[in-house]
XYZ file of C-alpha atoms in Angstrom:
624
model
C -45.725 47.065 -20.981
C -44.613 44.502 -18.369
C -43.551 45.822 -14.990
C -40.649 44.464 -12.944
C -41.549 42.543 -9.786
C -40.311 43.459 -6.313
C -37.975 40.446 -6.392
C -36.442 41.664 -9.654
C -35.929 45.117 -8.193
C -34.212 43.613 -5.151
C -31.863 41.589 -7.388
C -30.930 44.629 -9.434
C -30.111 46.601 -6.255
C -27.454 44.051 -5.231
C -24.006 43.366 -6.707
C -20.735 41.670 -5.793
C -17.922 43.894 -4.560
C -15.116 43.630 -7.178
C -12.477 43.570 -4.388
C -13.832 41.180 -1.702
C -16.659 39.476 -3.690
C -19.139 40.210 -0.860
C -22.749 40.898 -1.879
C -23.413 44.631 -1.549
C -26.752 46.458 -1.632
C -27.115 49.765 -3.428
C -28.374 52.561 -1.080
C -31.856 53.901 -1.708
C -30.459 57.216 -2.938
C -28.100 55.424 -5.331
C -24.306 55.729 -5.555
C -24.332 59.012 -3.645
C -25.573 57.089 -0.621
C -22.282 55.229 -0.161
C -19.940 56.557 2.539
C -17.292 58.859 1.196
C -13.854 57.231 1.254
C -11.569 59.937 2.587
C -8.700 57.438 2.771
C -8.758 56.967 -1.005
C -8.908 60.735 -1.424
C -5.743 61.117 0.641
C -4.019 58.413 -1.382
C -4.802 60.278 -4.576
C -2.792 63.172 -3.243
C 0.190 61.021 -2.254
C 0.250 57.635 -3.959
C -2.462 57.063 -6.518
C -2.685 58.722 -9.885
C -5.965 60.735 -9.896
C -8.570 59.468 -12.330
C -9.570 63.095 -13.077
C -7.647 66.354 -13.098
C -8.221 68.488 -9.992
C -9.815 71.900 -10.517
C -8.852 75.108 -8.748
C -11.476 75.790 -6.046
C -10.855 79.567 -6.008
C -11.350 79.905 -9.741
C -14.414 77.675 -9.606
C -16.037 80.210 -7.240
C -15.759 82.751 -10.068
C -17.205 80.286 -12.562
C -13.884 79.452 -14.184
C -12.637 75.931 -14.944
C -8.885 75.942 -14.280
C -6.700 72.903 -13.557
C -5.151 72.842 -10.075
C -1.410 72.332 -9.548
C -1.197 72.789 -5.747
C -3.133 72.095 -2.567
C -3.483 73.992 0.701
C -3.364 71.466 3.532
C -5.025 73.844 5.985
C -8.002 74.575 3.742
C -8.000 71.214 1.881
C -8.384 73.408 -1.201
C -6.901 72.693 -4.632
C -5.354 75.773 -6.280
C -4.009 76.773 -9.661
C -0.574 78.388 -9.860
C -1.698 82.095 -9.562
C -4.173 81.348 -6.775
C -1.559 79.393 -4.854
C 0.810 82.383 -5.034
C -1.814 84.857 -3.750
C -3.163 82.420 -1.133
C -0.096 82.768 1.081
C -0.124 86.607 0.771
C -3.432 87.038 2.548
C -3.114 87.740 6.232
C -5.581 85.026 7.166
C -3.730 82.332 5.204
C -0.152 83.551 5.317
C 0.932 80.540 7.453
C -0.980 77.917 5.473
C 0.899 74.896 4.100
C 0.664 75.006 0.311
C 2.465 72.314 -1.720
C 2.440 71.390 -5.363
C 0.779 68.108 -6.312
C 4.177 66.781 -7.427
C 5.588 67.492 -3.940
C 2.684 65.632 -2.330
C 3.124 62.625 -4.654
C 6.822 62.468 -3.779
C 5.870 61.396 -0.234
C 7.992 64.061 1.460
C 4.982 65.654 3.174
C 2.931 62.562 3.932
C 3.012 63.183 7.703
C 1.851 66.810 7.314
C -0.895 65.730 4.910
C -2.191 63.249 7.495
C -2.207 65.919 10.205
C -4.292 68.319 8.128
C -6.544 65.657 6.568
C -10.148 66.370 7.536
C -12.836 63.700 7.511
C -16.364 65.105 7.450
C -19.467 63.697 9.092
C -21.786 61.802 6.712
C -24.811 63.380 8.482
C -23.489 66.923 8.865
C -21.557 67.419 5.662
C -19.721 70.602 6.751
C -18.628 69.334 10.170
C -15.341 67.427 10.564
C -15.268 64.359 12.776
C -13.715 65.215 16.154
C -14.824 62.595 18.733
C -15.367 58.858 19.218
C -18.540 57.680 20.982
C -17.565 54.823 23.288
C -21.112 53.591 23.673
C -21.943 53.489 19.957
C -18.348 52.724 18.902
C -18.422 55.246 16.091
C -16.669 58.531 15.189
C -18.883 61.622 15.415
C -18.783 65.374 14.761
C -19.558 68.221 17.136
C -23.222 68.390 16.012
C -23.664 64.643 16.490
C -22.275 64.919 20.053
C -24.765 67.643 20.938
C -27.831 66.307 19.107
C -27.727 62.494 19.349
C -24.847 61.521 21.651
C -25.255 64.133 24.391
C -25.431 61.634 27.256
C -22.897 59.212 25.786
C -19.327 59.026 26.988
C -16.993 60.235 24.247
C -13.257 60.503 23.857
C -10.816 62.062 21.438
C -9.844 60.367 18.199
C -6.198 60.029 19.336
C -7.261 58.288 22.552
C -9.693 55.963 20.782
C -7.167 54.946 18.168
C -4.824 53.622 20.881
C -7.425 50.920 21.604
C -8.842 50.326 18.139
C -5.597 50.203 16.172
C -3.925 47.368 18.230
C -7.164 45.398 18.067
C -7.300 45.706 14.268
C -3.557 44.964 14.021
C -4.070 41.738 16.020
C -6.924 40.690 13.777
C -4.804 41.563 10.733
C -1.971 39.363 12.031
C -4.390 36.455 12.408
C -5.690 37.085 8.907
C -2.111 37.079 7.563
C -1.570 33.698 9.245
C -4.753 32.407 7.651
C -3.603 33.754 4.280
C -0.328 31.816 4.686
C -2.285 28.613 5.354
C -4.559 29.316 2.411
C -1.607 30.036 0.107
C 0.015 26.780 1.233
C -3.201 24.909 0.426
C -3.309 26.716 -2.915
C 0.282 25.656 -3.666
C -0.532 22.043 -2.794
C -3.682 22.034 -4.925
C -1.760 23.537 -7.832
C 0.858 20.798 -7.399
C -1.902 18.164 -7.311
C -3.307 19.617 -10.531
C 0.136 19.606 -12.173
C 0.718 16.020 -11.040
C -2.693 15.093 -12.374
C -1.916 16.610 -15.764
C 1.536 14.996 -15.778
C 0.082 11.622 -14.825
C -2.645 11.887 -17.455
C -0.127 12.774 -20.154
C 2.199 10.009 -18.982
C -0.543 7.355 -19.028
C -1.748 8.479 -22.451
C 1.824 8.366 -23.735
C 2.320 4.920 -22.176
C -0.810 3.655 -23.927
C 0.342 5.087 -27.254
C 3.872 3.727 -26.770
C 2.498 0.324 -25.799
C 0.207 0.361 -28.796
C 3.108 1.129 -31.113
C 5.177 -1.528 -29.362
C 2.408 -4.090 -29.880
C 2.144 -3.086 -33.520
C 5.888 -3.586 -33.925
C 5.671 -6.937 -32.153
C 2.784 -8.006 -34.348
C 4.692 -7.013 -37.464
C 7.810 -8.793 -36.214
C 5.772 -11.847 -35.299
C 4.105 -11.783 -38.705
C 7.495 -11.740 -40.382
C 8.785 -14.452 -38.075
C 5.755 -16.712 -38.639
C 5.874 -16.260 -42.400
C 9.563 -17.109 -42.396
C 8.870 -20.053 -40.125
C 6.139 -21.356 -42.417
C 8.397 -20.905 -45.416
C 11.323 -22.600 -43.663
C 9.180 -25.472 -42.373
C 7.567 -25.890 -45.747
C 10.858 -25.864 -47.602
C 12.494 -28.181 -45.088
C 9.605 -30.605 -45.269
C 9.547 -30.522 -49.015
C 13.252 -31.244 -48.919
C 12.644 -34.219 -46.648
C 10.054 -35.581 -49.030
C 12.522 -35.231 -51.895
C 15.178 -36.946 -49.783
C 12.845 -39.822 -49.044
C 12.010 -40.156 -52.741
C 15.611 -39.991 -53.921
C 17.614 -41.387 -50.951
C 15.899 -44.588 -49.775
C 19.182 -46.509 -49.501
C 20.690 -44.036 -46.992
C 20.780 -45.660 -43.595
C 18.667 -44.341 -40.720
C 21.649 -43.984 -38.422
C 23.511 -41.827 -40.921
C 20.488 -39.623 -41.414
C 19.931 -39.231 -37.653
C 23.558 -38.397 -36.871
C 23.661 -35.861 -39.660
C 20.299 -34.404 -38.633
C 21.420 -34.124 -34.989
C 24.620 -32.374 -35.996
C 22.954 -29.885 -38.316
C 20.140 -29.255 -35.826
C 22.665 -28.576 -33.063
C 24.554 -26.103 -35.237
C 21.376 -24.285 -36.316
C 19.865 -24.116 -32.826
C 23.002 -23.311 -30.816
C 25.413 -21.726 -33.252
C 25.849 -18.008 -33.731
C 25.520 -16.580 -37.248
C 29.349 -16.409 -37.499
C 29.696 -20.065 -36.497
C 27.004 -21.208 -38.935
C 28.598 -19.269 -41.781
C 32.030 -20.740 -40.962
C 30.610 -24.254 -40.954
C 28.248 -23.867 -43.886
C 30.699 -25.328 -46.402
C 31.392 -28.480 -44.365
C 27.745 -29.008 -43.453
C 26.641 -28.256 -46.991
C 29.052 -30.796 -48.430
C 27.711 -33.521 -46.138
C 24.116 -32.650 -46.957
C 24.950 -32.661 -50.639
C 26.223 -36.229 -50.322
C 22.968 -37.301 -48.707
C 20.968 -35.656 -51.472
C 22.361 -38.080 -54.066
C 19.543 -40.316 -55.336
C 19.433 -43.820 -53.908
C 16.012 -44.785 -55.117
C 13.009 -45.974 -53.097
C 9.329 -46.582 -53.782
C 7.487 -46.192 -50.470
C 6.390 -42.783 -49.235
C 6.264 -42.640 -45.397
C 2.834 -41.656 -44.083
C 4.264 -39.231 -41.532
C 5.373 -36.908 -44.298
C 1.801 -35.658 -44.578
C 2.090 -32.238 -42.937
C -0.747 -29.866 -41.954
C 0.079 -26.293 -40.818
C -2.375 -24.276 -38.681
C -2.471 -20.825 -37.094
C -3.401 -20.072 -33.487
C -6.208 -17.503 -33.105
C -6.072 -17.159 -29.316
C -4.567 -13.698 -29.597
C -7.596 -12.521 -31.609
C -9.886 -13.286 -28.704
C -7.674 -11.312 -26.319
C -7.576 -8.279 -28.615
C -11.332 -8.457 -29.224
C -11.881 -8.370 -25.443
C -9.863 -5.135 -25.323
C -7.143 -6.507 -23.060
C -4.336 -6.125 -25.534
C -3.364 -2.667 -24.227
C -4.036 -3.420 -20.550
C -6.478 -1.676 -18.216
C -6.482 1.737 -16.543
C -6.108 1.537 -12.770
C -7.185 4.425 -10.566
C -5.261 5.048 -7.356
C -6.784 7.931 -5.449
C -4.769 9.743 -2.795
C -6.202 11.540 0.209
C -5.789 15.234 -0.539
C -6.091 15.968 3.184
C -3.009 13.853 3.639
C -1.200 16.182 1.257
C -2.517 19.335 2.913
C -1.872 18.070 6.444
C 1.446 16.185 6.379
C 1.008 15.168 10.017
C -1.704 12.707 8.880
C 0.670 10.855 6.536
C 2.209 7.749 8.122
C 5.570 6.907 6.601
C 6.780 3.335 6.515
C 10.349 4.122 5.597
C 13.056 2.860 7.915
C 14.948 5.590 9.713
C 18.374 6.426 8.315
C 21.129 6.720 10.897
C 22.667 10.159 11.357
C 26.022 8.427 11.055
C 26.449 5.134 9.213
C 28.454 2.358 10.856
C 31.182 0.419 9.063
C 30.522 -3.292 9.593
C 33.212 -4.730 7.330
C 36.167 -3.950 5.105
C 38.348 -6.038 2.802
C 40.896 -5.496 0.033
C 40.374 -7.635 -3.085
C 42.856 -8.466 -5.802
C 41.030 -6.128 -8.184
C 42.466 -2.867 -9.443
C 39.259 -1.200 -10.657
C 36.077 -2.976 -9.439
C 33.644 -0.705 -11.290
C 30.581 -2.812 -10.466
C 29.576 -5.316 -7.850
C 26.328 -7.098 -7.088
C 24.947 -9.638 -4.670
C 23.784 -12.999 -5.962
C 20.172 -14.101 -5.624
C 20.960 -16.257 -2.573
C 23.115 -15.112 0.398
C 25.325 -18.198 0.316
C 26.263 -17.470 -3.308
C 28.117 -14.314 -2.284
C 29.120 -11.384 -4.503
C 30.114 -10.807 -8.143
C 32.621 -8.140 -9.209
C 33.512 -6.744 -12.651
C 37.093 -5.429 -12.796
C 37.339 -2.873 -15.600
C 41.134 -2.434 -15.777
C 42.214 -6.019 -14.961
C 39.690 -7.362 -17.510
C 38.170 -10.016 -15.278
C 34.992 -11.148 -13.551
C 35.217 -12.608 -10.037
C 32.911 -14.468 -7.675
C 33.475 -14.021 -3.931
C 31.888 -15.739 -0.971
C 29.683 -13.824 1.463
C 32.817 -13.179 3.558
C 34.744 -12.029 0.469
C 36.881 -15.109 -0.150
C 37.726 -15.568 -3.855
C 35.831 -18.537 -5.337
C 36.209 -18.103 -9.102
C 38.015 -15.712 -11.442
C 37.513 -15.450 -15.200
C 39.649 -13.395 -17.579
C 38.548 -15.121 -20.825
C 35.267 -16.158 -22.323
C 35.207 -19.607 -23.866
C 32.700 -21.847 -25.571
C 30.888 -24.502 -23.585
C 32.502 -27.937 -23.446
C 29.442 -29.791 -24.772
C 29.611 -28.280 -28.282
C 30.005 -30.742 -31.198
C 33.507 -31.946 -31.996
C 33.274 -30.341 -35.399
C 33.905 -27.002 -33.629
C 37.352 -28.279 -32.707
C 38.307 -27.557 -36.286
C 37.715 -23.848 -35.747
C 40.282 -21.598 -34.126
C 37.728 -19.511 -32.194
C 37.890 -21.287 -28.812
C 38.259 -18.388 -26.366
C 39.095 -14.706 -26.183
C 40.084 -12.329 -23.361
C 37.561 -10.065 -21.690
C 37.854 -6.410 -22.715
C 36.899 -3.783 -20.115
C 33.949 -5.456 -18.335
C 32.038 -2.686 -16.611
C 28.534 -3.686 -15.529
C 27.409 -6.906 -13.868
C 23.990 -8.239 -12.871
C 22.258 -11.537 -12.103
C 19.091 -12.884 -13.730
C 16.480 -14.646 -11.550
C 17.619 -18.085 -12.719
C 21.218 -17.371 -11.710
C 22.585 -16.495 -15.149
C 25.212 -13.739 -14.918
C 25.127 -10.810 -17.344
C 28.251 -8.731 -17.966
C 28.667 -5.657 -20.171
C 31.919 -5.676 -22.155
C 32.513 -2.050 -23.032
C 35.674 -2.754 -25.044
C 34.079 -5.473 -27.209
C 30.644 -3.823 -27.531
C 29.016 -6.988 -26.232
C 26.607 -8.180 -23.601
C 27.748 -11.622 -22.432
C 25.720 -14.231 -20.549
C 27.639 -16.546 -18.229
C 26.794 -19.598 -16.172
C 27.346 -19.577 -12.425
C 30.767 -21.116 -13.006
C 31.614 -18.063 -15.179
C 31.551 -19.877 -18.536
C 30.103 -18.175 -21.593
C 26.622 -19.312 -22.641
C 25.729 -16.514 -25.054
C 26.882 -13.113 -26.277
C 24.969 -10.259 -27.893
C 26.339 -7.325 -29.879
C 25.388 -3.990 -28.312
C 27.009 -0.557 -28.678
C 29.076 0.771 -25.713
C 27.375 -1.079 -22.826
C 28.131 0.211 -19.322
C 26.035 -0.103 -16.162
C 23.430 -2.910 -15.921
C 20.268 -3.546 -13.924
C 17.788 -6.432 -14.042
C 14.177 -5.276 -13.533
C 11.336 -7.076 -11.761
C 9.843 -7.813 -15.183
C 13.046 -9.696 -16.088
C 14.363 -7.213 -18.618
C 17.916 -5.889 -18.585
C 18.542 -2.133 -18.586
C 21.863 -1.237 -20.216
C 23.391 2.251 -20.012
C 24.844 3.149 -23.434
C 26.767 6.420 -23.030
C 27.943 6.793 -26.623
C 24.344 6.499 -27.852
C 23.061 8.706 -25.004
C 20.394 6.171 -24.118
C 19.442 3.244 -21.908
C 18.808 0.046 -23.837
C 16.118 -2.464 -22.808
C 17.193 -6.056 -23.482
C 15.211 -9.248 -22.921
C 16.717 -12.090 -20.885
C 17.237 -13.864 -24.213
C 19.456 -11.043 -25.453
C 17.061 -9.281 -27.843
C 16.918 -5.469 -27.757
C 13.234 -4.698 -27.159
C 13.326 -0.930 -26.577
C 15.250 2.155 -25.493
C 14.891 5.000 -23.017
C 16.092 8.315 -24.406
C 16.037 11.918 -23.228
C 17.756 15.035 -24.500
C 19.132 15.622 -20.978
C 21.386 12.553 -21.362
C 25.035 13.359 -22.071
C 26.843 10.246 -20.834
C 24.450 7.853 -19.041
C 26.718 5.583 -17.029
C 24.844 3.505 -14.453
C 21.167 2.648 -14.100
C 18.765 1.229 -11.507
C 14.993 1.130 -10.907
C 12.696 2.299 -8.096
C 9.918 0.114 -6.695
C 7.309 2.021 -8.740
C 9.182 1.291 -11.976
C 10.743 4.740 -12.405
C 14.255 4.589 -13.829
C 17.290 6.191 -12.121
C 20.257 7.080 -14.358
C 23.594 8.588 -13.319
C 25.137 10.794 -15.998
C 28.877 11.434 -15.788
C 29.099 14.411 -18.163
C 25.842 16.037 -17.032
C 27.073 15.583 -13.434
C 23.557 14.671 -12.414
C 21.191 11.847 -11.572
C 17.977 11.691 -13.611
C 14.733 10.038 -12.467
C 12.498 9.116 -15.400
C 9.224 7.325 -15.945
C 9.464 3.838 -17.527
C 8.661 5.444 -20.889
C 11.418 8.070 -20.605
C 9.608 11.174 -19.301
C 11.970 13.190 -17.090
C 10.441 13.507 -13.593
C 13.277 14.778 -11.376
C 16.922 15.856 -11.652
C 19.464 15.804 -8.826
C 22.757 17.628 -9.275
C 23.286 18.820 -5.718
C 24.444 22.294 -4.769
C 27.335 23.870 -2.917
C 29.272 21.214 -0.998
C 26.630 18.661 -2.037
C 27.257 19.214 -5.757
C 27.884 16.075 -7.817
C 31.188 15.956 -9.709
C 31.572 12.413 -11.041
C 28.459 10.308 -10.285
C 29.213 6.616 -10.809
C 27.152 3.686 -9.591
C 23.572 4.081 -8.339
C 21.466 1.620 -6.382
C 18.097 1.623 -4.600
C 17.126 -0.045 -1.325
C 13.712 -1.521 -0.455
C 12.547 1.872 0.876
C 13.388 3.704 -2.384
C 16.391 5.495 -0.888
C 18.698 6.191 -3.839
C 22.453 5.828 -3.237
C 24.873 7.670 -5.540
C 28.648 7.106 -5.540
C 30.374 10.409 -6.368
C 33.917 9.358 -7.208
C 35.832 12.646 -7.312
C 34.436 13.983 -4.023
C 34.673 10.609 -2.198
C 31.047 10.737 -1.059
C 27.954 8.533 -1.083
C 24.827 10.687 -1.471
C 21.410 9.490 -0.306
C 18.606 11.122 -2.268
C 14.837 10.599 -2.107
C 12.704 9.126 -4.869
C 11.643 12.663 -5.844
C 15.248 13.787 -6.359
C 15.930 15.647 -3.102
C 19.119 15.406 -1.040
C 18.650 13.466 2.212
C 22.155 13.150 3.674
C 25.619 11.717 3.088
C 25.906 8.020 3.853
C 29.706 8.051 3.851
C 32.480 10.520 3.041
C 36.256 10.781 3.005
C 36.118 11.049 6.801
C 34.847 7.450 6.831
C 37.870 6.297 4.843
C 36.068 6.420 1.489
C 38.399 6.765 -1.525
C 37.269 6.656 -5.185
C 33.880 4.926 -4.660
C 32.860 3.008 -7.799
C 30.308 0.220 -7.378
C 27.337 -0.015 -4.997
C 25.053 -2.868 -3.963
C 22.642 -3.621 -1.105
C 23.503 -7.003 0.428
C 21.111 -9.501 1.994
C 21.513 -7.867 5.411
C 20.273 -4.539 4.037
C 23.755 -2.980 4.301
C 25.502 -1.026 1.547
C 28.669 -2.533 0.038
C 30.933 -0.024 -1.741
C 33.760 -1.058 -4.076
C 36.614 1.418 -4.485
C 39.725 1.856 -6.566
C 42.572 -0.585 -5.878
C 40.140 -3.243 -4.695
C 38.956 -1.987 -1.334
C 35.367 -2.899 -0.410
C 33.648 -1.328 2.602
C 30.259 -2.363 4.005
C 28.181 0.297 5.806
C 25.106 -0.152 8.014
C 22.997 2.956 7.530
C 19.473 1.963 8.693
C 18.274 1.741 12.298
C 17.456 -1.855 13.195
C 14.204 -0.782 14.893
């Protein structure tokens, strides 16, 4: 039979303490060699529930096994009920303190129990510890003092504890401080782990969403290309037939007719095309009458081809983009003093740098144009108009109706649809090229206007409110009745939506520099910060005096400070990009009344439009 080596024996004699995880060696005489823990014994009498029932010591001397119900503090002896009664009748123990175990567990006699608690010497089992050896720094019994510590200076336990206890208490205080630091690090690491999991889930969702979006685009493109091929083929076949049957039709007539029809098809809305279809169809029908002709023009030979460039991109794996890894310094998170912020300092008190009263009753939205000299644009909800103002707030243009462009074909003169009044314009934004986008809540339309405020295009969209143009040149449209934010291309096509079950009445929308979307919700009385794919990251509702009541417009400055106009409380909140309150930018004390629209102008100041046309400009950042 194989024998265990010395190394194996040594390993088996060591174990990790289940409490402190420190490696502990088993004494040579086994478990009995460990020091007796008198402190735990005392706790079992007062606090802890004993793991085993105590036995009466008096009965045990007679060989009987009887459960104890009391304890004599003087003798440290456990007693059953009869023995406890007789114990206090003997002359020698008449003054002993005998209490039931229930009385001891109640805590009423904890001080007495401590006074009578005896701790016995590990060397001389029957001798209680009475002294403290100053040289050896250990408690000893009377036998130890005589036999091994005779020449050592000793003191009483009460005297020694006056030095030892404060020292241990000081060390304990330092340990508590270290525990606080460690718990803070633990909290940060747990937050890092949560953020990691959130980020991973978000990226995976983005990839899946993008994949589905690409699939939808591919299917839409397939349908579009097939229709295009069919239309081109049919149109070309029609041209061939026309050439075969209409050789006597003059070139000028054909060109004028072609130009007219092409203009209608390329620029007309479906309603306009359907209105004109009878007139255009009649003219085309006249041209389809056979005029004869023998020669077939060579240019009618048509070859259609597909473009396979996209296949190469997909095969290279770039169709869904690439994963970018941005690693943060964890030490920067654990030690905030190492993090250098580049945010401009917000003034404790903002400074009003301008104020004007416009001829607008309810300027719900305002925005700055792409160039400073182009001034401001305002959407007036109740007066049903859109206005352009100079940089010093002088009225330049005002539009209350939307009309068709003047360069449309004369045939449109025969229609009665020349213009219509605006109906509750609410949101306003500017595309990079200067095109103005306005949401018409009353007409359920998104209208595109030239810089001279003439209509260039309109798109049907349900209950559009606040608008924001993103860096990727898409238009975010708050749609409160649908409880969503629509994503619209600059050409007017709806390309996606942002939804969340927290939405009750999304009213205004803006975007942070990292692409996260900020939505004010009037009925939820909150501001939501979401990822670009719609995952809810943060919610700000305020609390106490800071509580939001009627959040209207939201805007973001270059440092990702989020401004929120709270109409009912006449306050502008500044919140951080993680949804925490920073401070008030302006309140009723600054003359603020019914704040509606917000925009950051080219000087970095905040312009606030209010009911009855007042606009106030605040400087809230330190210039340095």
